[in-house]
Short mmCIF file of N, CA and C in Angstrom, two decimals:
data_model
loop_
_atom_site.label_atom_id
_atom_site.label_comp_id
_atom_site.label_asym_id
_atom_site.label_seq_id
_atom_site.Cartn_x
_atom_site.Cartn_y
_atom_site.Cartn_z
N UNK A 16 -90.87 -1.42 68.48
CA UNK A 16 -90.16 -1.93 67.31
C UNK A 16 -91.16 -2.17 66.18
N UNK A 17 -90.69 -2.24 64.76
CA UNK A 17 -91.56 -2.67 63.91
C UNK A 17 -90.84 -3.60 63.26
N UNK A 18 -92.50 -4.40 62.83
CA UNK A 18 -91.92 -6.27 61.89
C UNK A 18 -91.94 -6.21 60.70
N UNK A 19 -91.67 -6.75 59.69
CA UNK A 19 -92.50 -6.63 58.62
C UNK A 19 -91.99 -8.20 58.37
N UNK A 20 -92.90 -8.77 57.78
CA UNK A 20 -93.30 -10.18 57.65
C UNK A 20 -94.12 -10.52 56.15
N UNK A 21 -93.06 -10.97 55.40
CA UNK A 21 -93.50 -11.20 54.30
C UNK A 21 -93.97 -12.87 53.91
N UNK A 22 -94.44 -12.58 52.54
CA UNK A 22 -95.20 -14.41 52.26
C UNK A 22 -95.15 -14.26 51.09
N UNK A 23 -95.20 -15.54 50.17
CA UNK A 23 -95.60 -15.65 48.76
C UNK A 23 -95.01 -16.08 48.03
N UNK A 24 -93.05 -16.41 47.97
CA UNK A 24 -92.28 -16.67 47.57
C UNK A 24 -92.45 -18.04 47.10
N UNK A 25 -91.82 -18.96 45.87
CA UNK A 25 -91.81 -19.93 46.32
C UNK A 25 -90.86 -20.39 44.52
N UNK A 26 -91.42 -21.54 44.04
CA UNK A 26 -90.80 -22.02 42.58
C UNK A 26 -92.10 -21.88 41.79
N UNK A 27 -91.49 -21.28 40.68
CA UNK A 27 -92.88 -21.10 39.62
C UNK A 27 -91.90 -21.29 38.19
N UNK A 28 -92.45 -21.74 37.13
CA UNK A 28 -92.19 -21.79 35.99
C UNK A 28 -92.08 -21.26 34.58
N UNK A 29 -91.27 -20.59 34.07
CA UNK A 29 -91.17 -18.71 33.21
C UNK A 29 -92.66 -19.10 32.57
N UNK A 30 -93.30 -17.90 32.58
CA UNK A 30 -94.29 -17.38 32.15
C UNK A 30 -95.42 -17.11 33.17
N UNK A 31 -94.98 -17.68 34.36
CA UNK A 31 -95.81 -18.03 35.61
C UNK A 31 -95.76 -16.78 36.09
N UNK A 32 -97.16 -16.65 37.60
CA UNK A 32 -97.15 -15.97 38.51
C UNK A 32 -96.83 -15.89 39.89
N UNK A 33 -96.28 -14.62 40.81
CA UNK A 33 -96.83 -15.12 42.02
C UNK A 33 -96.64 -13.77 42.07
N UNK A 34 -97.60 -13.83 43.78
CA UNK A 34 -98.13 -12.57 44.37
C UNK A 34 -97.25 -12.83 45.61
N UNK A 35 -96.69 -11.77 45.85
CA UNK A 35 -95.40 -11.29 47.30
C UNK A 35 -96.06 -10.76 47.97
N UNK A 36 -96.41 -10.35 49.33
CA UNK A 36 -97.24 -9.92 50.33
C UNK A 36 -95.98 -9.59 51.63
N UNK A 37 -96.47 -8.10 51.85
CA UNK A 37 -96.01 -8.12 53.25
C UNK A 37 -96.86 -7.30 54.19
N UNK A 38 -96.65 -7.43 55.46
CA UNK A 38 -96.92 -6.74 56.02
C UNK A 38 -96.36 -6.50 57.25
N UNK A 39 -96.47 -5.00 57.70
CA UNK A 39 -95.87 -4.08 58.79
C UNK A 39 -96.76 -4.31 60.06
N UNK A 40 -95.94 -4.39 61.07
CA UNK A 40 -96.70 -4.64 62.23
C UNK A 40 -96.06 -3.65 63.67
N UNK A 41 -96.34 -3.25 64.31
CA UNK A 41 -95.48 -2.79 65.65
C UNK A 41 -95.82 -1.50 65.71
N UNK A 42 -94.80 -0.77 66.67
CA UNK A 42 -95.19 0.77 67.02
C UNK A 42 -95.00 1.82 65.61
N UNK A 43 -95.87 1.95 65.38
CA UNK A 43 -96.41 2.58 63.87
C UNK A 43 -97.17 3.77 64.61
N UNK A 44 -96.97 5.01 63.70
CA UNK A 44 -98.05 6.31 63.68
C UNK A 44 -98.35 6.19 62.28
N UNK A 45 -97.14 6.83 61.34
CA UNK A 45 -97.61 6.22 59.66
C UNK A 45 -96.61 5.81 58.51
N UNK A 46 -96.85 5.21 58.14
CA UNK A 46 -95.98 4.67 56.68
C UNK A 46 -96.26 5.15 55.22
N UNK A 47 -94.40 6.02 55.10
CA UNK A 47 -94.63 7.02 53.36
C UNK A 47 -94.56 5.59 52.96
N UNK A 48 -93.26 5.48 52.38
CA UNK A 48 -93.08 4.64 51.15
C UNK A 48 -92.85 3.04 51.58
N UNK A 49 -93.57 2.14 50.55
CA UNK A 49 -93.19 0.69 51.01
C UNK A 49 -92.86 0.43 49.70
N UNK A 50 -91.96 -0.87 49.38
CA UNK A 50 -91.53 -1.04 48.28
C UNK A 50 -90.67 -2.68 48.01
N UNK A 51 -90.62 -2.82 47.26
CA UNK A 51 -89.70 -4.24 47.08
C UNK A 51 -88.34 -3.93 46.45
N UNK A 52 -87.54 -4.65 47.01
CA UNK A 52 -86.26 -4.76 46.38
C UNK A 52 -85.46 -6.31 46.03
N UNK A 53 -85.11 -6.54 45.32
CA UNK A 53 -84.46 -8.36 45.28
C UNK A 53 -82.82 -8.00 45.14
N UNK A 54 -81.86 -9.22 45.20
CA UNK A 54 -80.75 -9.53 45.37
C UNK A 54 -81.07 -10.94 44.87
N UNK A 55 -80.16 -10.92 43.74
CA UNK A 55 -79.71 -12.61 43.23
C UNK A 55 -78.46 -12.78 43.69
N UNK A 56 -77.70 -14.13 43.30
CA UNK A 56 -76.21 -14.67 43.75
C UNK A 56 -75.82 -13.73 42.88
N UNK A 57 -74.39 -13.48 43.64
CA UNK A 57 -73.51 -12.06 43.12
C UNK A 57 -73.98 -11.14 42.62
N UNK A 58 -74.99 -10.34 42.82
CA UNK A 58 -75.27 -9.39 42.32
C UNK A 58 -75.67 -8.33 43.45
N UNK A 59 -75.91 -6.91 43.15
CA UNK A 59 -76.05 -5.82 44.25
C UNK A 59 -77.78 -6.06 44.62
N UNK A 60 -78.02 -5.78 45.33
CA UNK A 60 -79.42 -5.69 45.86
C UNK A 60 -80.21 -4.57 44.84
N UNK A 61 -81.29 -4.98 44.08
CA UNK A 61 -81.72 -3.54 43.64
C UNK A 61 -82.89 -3.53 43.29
N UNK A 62 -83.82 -2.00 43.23
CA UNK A 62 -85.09 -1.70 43.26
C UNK A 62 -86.01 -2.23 42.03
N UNK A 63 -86.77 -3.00 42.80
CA UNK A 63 -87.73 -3.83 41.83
C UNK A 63 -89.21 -2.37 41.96
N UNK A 64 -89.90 -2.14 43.13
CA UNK A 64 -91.03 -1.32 42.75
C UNK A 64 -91.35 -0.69 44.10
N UNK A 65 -91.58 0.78 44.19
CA UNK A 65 -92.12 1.40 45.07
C UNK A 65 -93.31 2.06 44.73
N UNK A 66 -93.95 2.33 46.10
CA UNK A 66 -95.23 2.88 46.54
C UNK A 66 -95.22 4.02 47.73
N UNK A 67 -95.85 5.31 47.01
CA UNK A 67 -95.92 6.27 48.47
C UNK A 67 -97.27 5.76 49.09
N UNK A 68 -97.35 6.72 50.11
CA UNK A 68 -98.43 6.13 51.07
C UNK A 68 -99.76 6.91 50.00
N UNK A 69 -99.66 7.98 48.66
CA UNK A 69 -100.83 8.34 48.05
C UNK A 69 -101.06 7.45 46.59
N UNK A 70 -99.85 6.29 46.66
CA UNK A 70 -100.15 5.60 45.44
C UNK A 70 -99.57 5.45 44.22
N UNK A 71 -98.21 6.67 44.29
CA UNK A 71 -97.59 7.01 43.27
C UNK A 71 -96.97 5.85 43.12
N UNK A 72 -96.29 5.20 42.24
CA UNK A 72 -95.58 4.02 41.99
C UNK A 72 -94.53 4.50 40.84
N UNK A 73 -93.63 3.20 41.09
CA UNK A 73 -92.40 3.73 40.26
C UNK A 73 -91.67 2.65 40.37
N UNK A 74 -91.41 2.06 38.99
CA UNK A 74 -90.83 0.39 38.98
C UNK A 74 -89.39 0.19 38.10
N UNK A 75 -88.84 -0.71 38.31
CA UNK A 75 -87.45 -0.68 36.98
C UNK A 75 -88.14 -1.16 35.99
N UNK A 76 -87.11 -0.87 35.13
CA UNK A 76 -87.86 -1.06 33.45
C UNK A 76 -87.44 -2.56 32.95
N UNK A 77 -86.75 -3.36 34.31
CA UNK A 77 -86.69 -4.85 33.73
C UNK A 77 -88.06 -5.41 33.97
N UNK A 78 -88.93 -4.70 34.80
CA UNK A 78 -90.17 -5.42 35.52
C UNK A 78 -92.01 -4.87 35.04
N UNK A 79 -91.14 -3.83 34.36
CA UNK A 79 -92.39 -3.08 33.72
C UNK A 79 -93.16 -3.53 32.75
N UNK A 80 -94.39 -3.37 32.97
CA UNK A 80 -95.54 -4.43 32.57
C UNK A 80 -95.41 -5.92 32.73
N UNK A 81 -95.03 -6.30 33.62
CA UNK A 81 -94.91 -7.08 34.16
C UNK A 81 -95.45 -7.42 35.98
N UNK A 82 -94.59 -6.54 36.55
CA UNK A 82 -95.12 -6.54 38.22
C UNK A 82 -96.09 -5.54 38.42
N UNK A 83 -96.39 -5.35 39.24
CA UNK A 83 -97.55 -4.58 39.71
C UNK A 83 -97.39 -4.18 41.12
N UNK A 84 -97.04 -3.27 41.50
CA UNK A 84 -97.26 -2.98 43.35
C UNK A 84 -98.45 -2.22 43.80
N UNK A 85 -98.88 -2.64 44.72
CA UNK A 85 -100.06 -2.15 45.59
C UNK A 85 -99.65 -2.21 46.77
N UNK A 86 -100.71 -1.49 47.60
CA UNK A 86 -100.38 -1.44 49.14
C UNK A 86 -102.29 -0.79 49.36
N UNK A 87 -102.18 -2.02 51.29
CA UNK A 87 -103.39 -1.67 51.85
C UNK A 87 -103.05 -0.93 52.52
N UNK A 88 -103.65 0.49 52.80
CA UNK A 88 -102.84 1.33 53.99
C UNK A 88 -103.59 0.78 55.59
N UNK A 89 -104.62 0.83 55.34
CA UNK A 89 -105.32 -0.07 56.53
C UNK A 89 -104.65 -1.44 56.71
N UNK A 90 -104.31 -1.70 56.38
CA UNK A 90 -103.49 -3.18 57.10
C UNK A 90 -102.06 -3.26 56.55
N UNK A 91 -101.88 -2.24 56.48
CA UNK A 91 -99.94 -1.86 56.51
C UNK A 91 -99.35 -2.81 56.00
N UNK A 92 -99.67 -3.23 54.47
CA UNK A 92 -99.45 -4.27 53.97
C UNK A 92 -99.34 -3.80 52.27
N UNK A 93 -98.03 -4.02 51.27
CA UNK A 93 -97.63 -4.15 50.37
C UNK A 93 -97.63 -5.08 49.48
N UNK A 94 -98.27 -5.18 48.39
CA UNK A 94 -98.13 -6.59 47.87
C UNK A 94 -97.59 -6.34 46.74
N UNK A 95 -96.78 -7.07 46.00
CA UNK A 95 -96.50 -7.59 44.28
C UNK A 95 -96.84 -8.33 43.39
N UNK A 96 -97.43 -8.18 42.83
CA UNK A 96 -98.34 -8.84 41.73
C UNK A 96 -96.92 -9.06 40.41
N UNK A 97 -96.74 -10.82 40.34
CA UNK A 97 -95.38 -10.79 39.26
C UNK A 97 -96.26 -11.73 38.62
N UNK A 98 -96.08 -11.15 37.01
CA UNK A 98 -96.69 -12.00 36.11
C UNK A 98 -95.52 -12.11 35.12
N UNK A 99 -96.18 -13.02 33.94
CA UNK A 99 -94.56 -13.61 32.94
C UNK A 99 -93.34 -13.21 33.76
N UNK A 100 -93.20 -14.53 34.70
CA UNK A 100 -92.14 -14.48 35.48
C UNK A 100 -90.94 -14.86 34.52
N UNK A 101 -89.55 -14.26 34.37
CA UNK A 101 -88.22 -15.19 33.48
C UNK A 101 -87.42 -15.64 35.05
N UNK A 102 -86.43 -16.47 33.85
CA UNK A 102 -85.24 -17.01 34.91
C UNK A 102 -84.36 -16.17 35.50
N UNK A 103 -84.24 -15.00 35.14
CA UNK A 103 -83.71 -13.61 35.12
C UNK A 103 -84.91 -13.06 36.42
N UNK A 104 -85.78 -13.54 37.13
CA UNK A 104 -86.06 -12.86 37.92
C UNK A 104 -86.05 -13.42 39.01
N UNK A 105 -85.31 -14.70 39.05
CA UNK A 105 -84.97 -15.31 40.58
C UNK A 105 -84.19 -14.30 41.18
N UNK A 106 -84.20 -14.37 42.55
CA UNK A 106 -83.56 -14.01 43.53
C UNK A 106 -84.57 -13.36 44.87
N UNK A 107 -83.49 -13.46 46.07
CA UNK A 107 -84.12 -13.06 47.07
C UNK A 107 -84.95 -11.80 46.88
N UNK A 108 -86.56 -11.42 47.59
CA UNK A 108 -87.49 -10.22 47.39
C UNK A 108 -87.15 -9.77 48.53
N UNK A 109 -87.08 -8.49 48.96
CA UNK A 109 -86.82 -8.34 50.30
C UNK A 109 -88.13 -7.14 49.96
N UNK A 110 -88.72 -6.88 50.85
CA UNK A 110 -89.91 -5.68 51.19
C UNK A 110 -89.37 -4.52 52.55
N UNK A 111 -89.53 -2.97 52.24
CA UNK A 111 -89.47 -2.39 52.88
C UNK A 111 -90.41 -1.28 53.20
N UNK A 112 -90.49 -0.70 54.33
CA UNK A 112 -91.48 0.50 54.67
C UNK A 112 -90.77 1.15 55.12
N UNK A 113 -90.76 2.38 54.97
CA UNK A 113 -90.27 3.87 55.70
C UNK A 113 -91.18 4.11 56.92
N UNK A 114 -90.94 4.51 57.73
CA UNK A 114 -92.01 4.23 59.42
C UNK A 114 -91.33 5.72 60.31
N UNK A 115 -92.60 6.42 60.03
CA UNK A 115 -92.59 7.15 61.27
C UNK A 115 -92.92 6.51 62.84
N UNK A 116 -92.53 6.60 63.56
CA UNK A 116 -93.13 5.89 64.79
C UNK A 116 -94.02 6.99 65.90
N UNK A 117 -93.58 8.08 65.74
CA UNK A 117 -94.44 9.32 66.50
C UNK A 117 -95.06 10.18 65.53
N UNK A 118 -95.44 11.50 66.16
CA UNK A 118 -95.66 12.39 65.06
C UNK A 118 -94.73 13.29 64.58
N UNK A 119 -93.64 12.98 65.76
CA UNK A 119 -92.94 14.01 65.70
C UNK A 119 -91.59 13.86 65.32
N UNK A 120 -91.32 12.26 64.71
CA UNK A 120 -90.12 11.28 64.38
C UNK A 120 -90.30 11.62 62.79
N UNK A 121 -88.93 11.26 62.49
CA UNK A 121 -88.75 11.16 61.16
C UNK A 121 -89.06 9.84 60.31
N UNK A 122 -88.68 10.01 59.36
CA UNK A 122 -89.01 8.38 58.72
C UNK A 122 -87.68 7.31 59.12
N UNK A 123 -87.83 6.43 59.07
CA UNK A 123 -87.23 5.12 59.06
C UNK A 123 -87.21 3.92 58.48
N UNK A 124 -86.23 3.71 57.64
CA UNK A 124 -86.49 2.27 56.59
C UNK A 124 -86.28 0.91 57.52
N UNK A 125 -87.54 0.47 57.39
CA UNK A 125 -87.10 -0.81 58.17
C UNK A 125 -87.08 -2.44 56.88
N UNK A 126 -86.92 -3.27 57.20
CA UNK A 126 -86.89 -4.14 55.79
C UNK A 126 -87.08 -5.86 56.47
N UNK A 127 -88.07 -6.20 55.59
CA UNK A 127 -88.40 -7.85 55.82
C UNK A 127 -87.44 -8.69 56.10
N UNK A 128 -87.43 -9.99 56.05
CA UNK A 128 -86.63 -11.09 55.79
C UNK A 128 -85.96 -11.63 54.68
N UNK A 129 -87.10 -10.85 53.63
CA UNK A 129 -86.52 -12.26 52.56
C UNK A 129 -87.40 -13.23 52.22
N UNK A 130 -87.93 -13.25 50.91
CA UNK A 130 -88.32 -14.42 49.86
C UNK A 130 -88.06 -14.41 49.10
N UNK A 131 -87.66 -16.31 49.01
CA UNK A 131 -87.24 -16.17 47.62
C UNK A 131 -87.68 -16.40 46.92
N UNK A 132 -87.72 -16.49 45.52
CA UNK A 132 -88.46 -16.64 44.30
C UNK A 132 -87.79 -17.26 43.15
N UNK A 133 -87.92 -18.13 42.99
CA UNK A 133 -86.96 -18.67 41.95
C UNK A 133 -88.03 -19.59 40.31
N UNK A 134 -87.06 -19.31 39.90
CA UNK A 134 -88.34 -19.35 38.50
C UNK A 134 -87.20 -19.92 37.20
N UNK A 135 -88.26 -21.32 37.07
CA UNK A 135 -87.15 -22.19 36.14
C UNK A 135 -87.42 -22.07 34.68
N UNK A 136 -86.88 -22.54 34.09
CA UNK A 136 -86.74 -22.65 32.65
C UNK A 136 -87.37 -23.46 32.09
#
């Protein structure tokens, strides 16, 4: 099985930062894409920033110049760098990786828990 286990979430104040961290753990061969996605109250879940496993990145344009995604490939770990946080960017972060588990398996989206992030006025 694979984990992914995220950290970083917490209350910060608009203009503020925080850094989201996850990381992948379990029967792994290799990981394409890892990426973040959030969900606020009533709203659809949707793509905050992805990463292939060579670096390419690709973010929404509510978050641009603003977040930042990276990933360690050696420690199967994704992070988000959120700076001038608004109130408009609370909601749950959820983190995902695509996971081959053999060589000979396809990919598989597997997805964190959940942090939240909430950011006041």
């Amino acid at each position: 099985q694979v984990q992914l286990v995220e950290s970083g979430g917490g209350l910060v104040q608009a203009g503020g930062s925080l850094r989201l961290s996850c990381a992948a753990s379990g029967s792994i061969f290799s990981i394409n894409a890892m990426g973040w996605y959030r969900q606020a109250p009533g709203k659809q879940r949707e793509l905050v920033a992805i990463i292939t496993s060579g670096g390419n990145t690709n973010s929404a344009d509510s978050v641009k110049g603003r977040f930042t995604i990276s990933r360690d490939n050696a420690k199967n770990t994704v992070y988000l760098q959120m700076n001038s946080l608004k109130p408009e960017d609370t909601a749950v972060y959820y983190c995902h990786a695509d996971v081959s588990r053999t060589s000979l398996s396809g990919n598989k989206r597997y997805w964190g828990q959940g942090t939240q992030v909430t950011v006041s006025s």
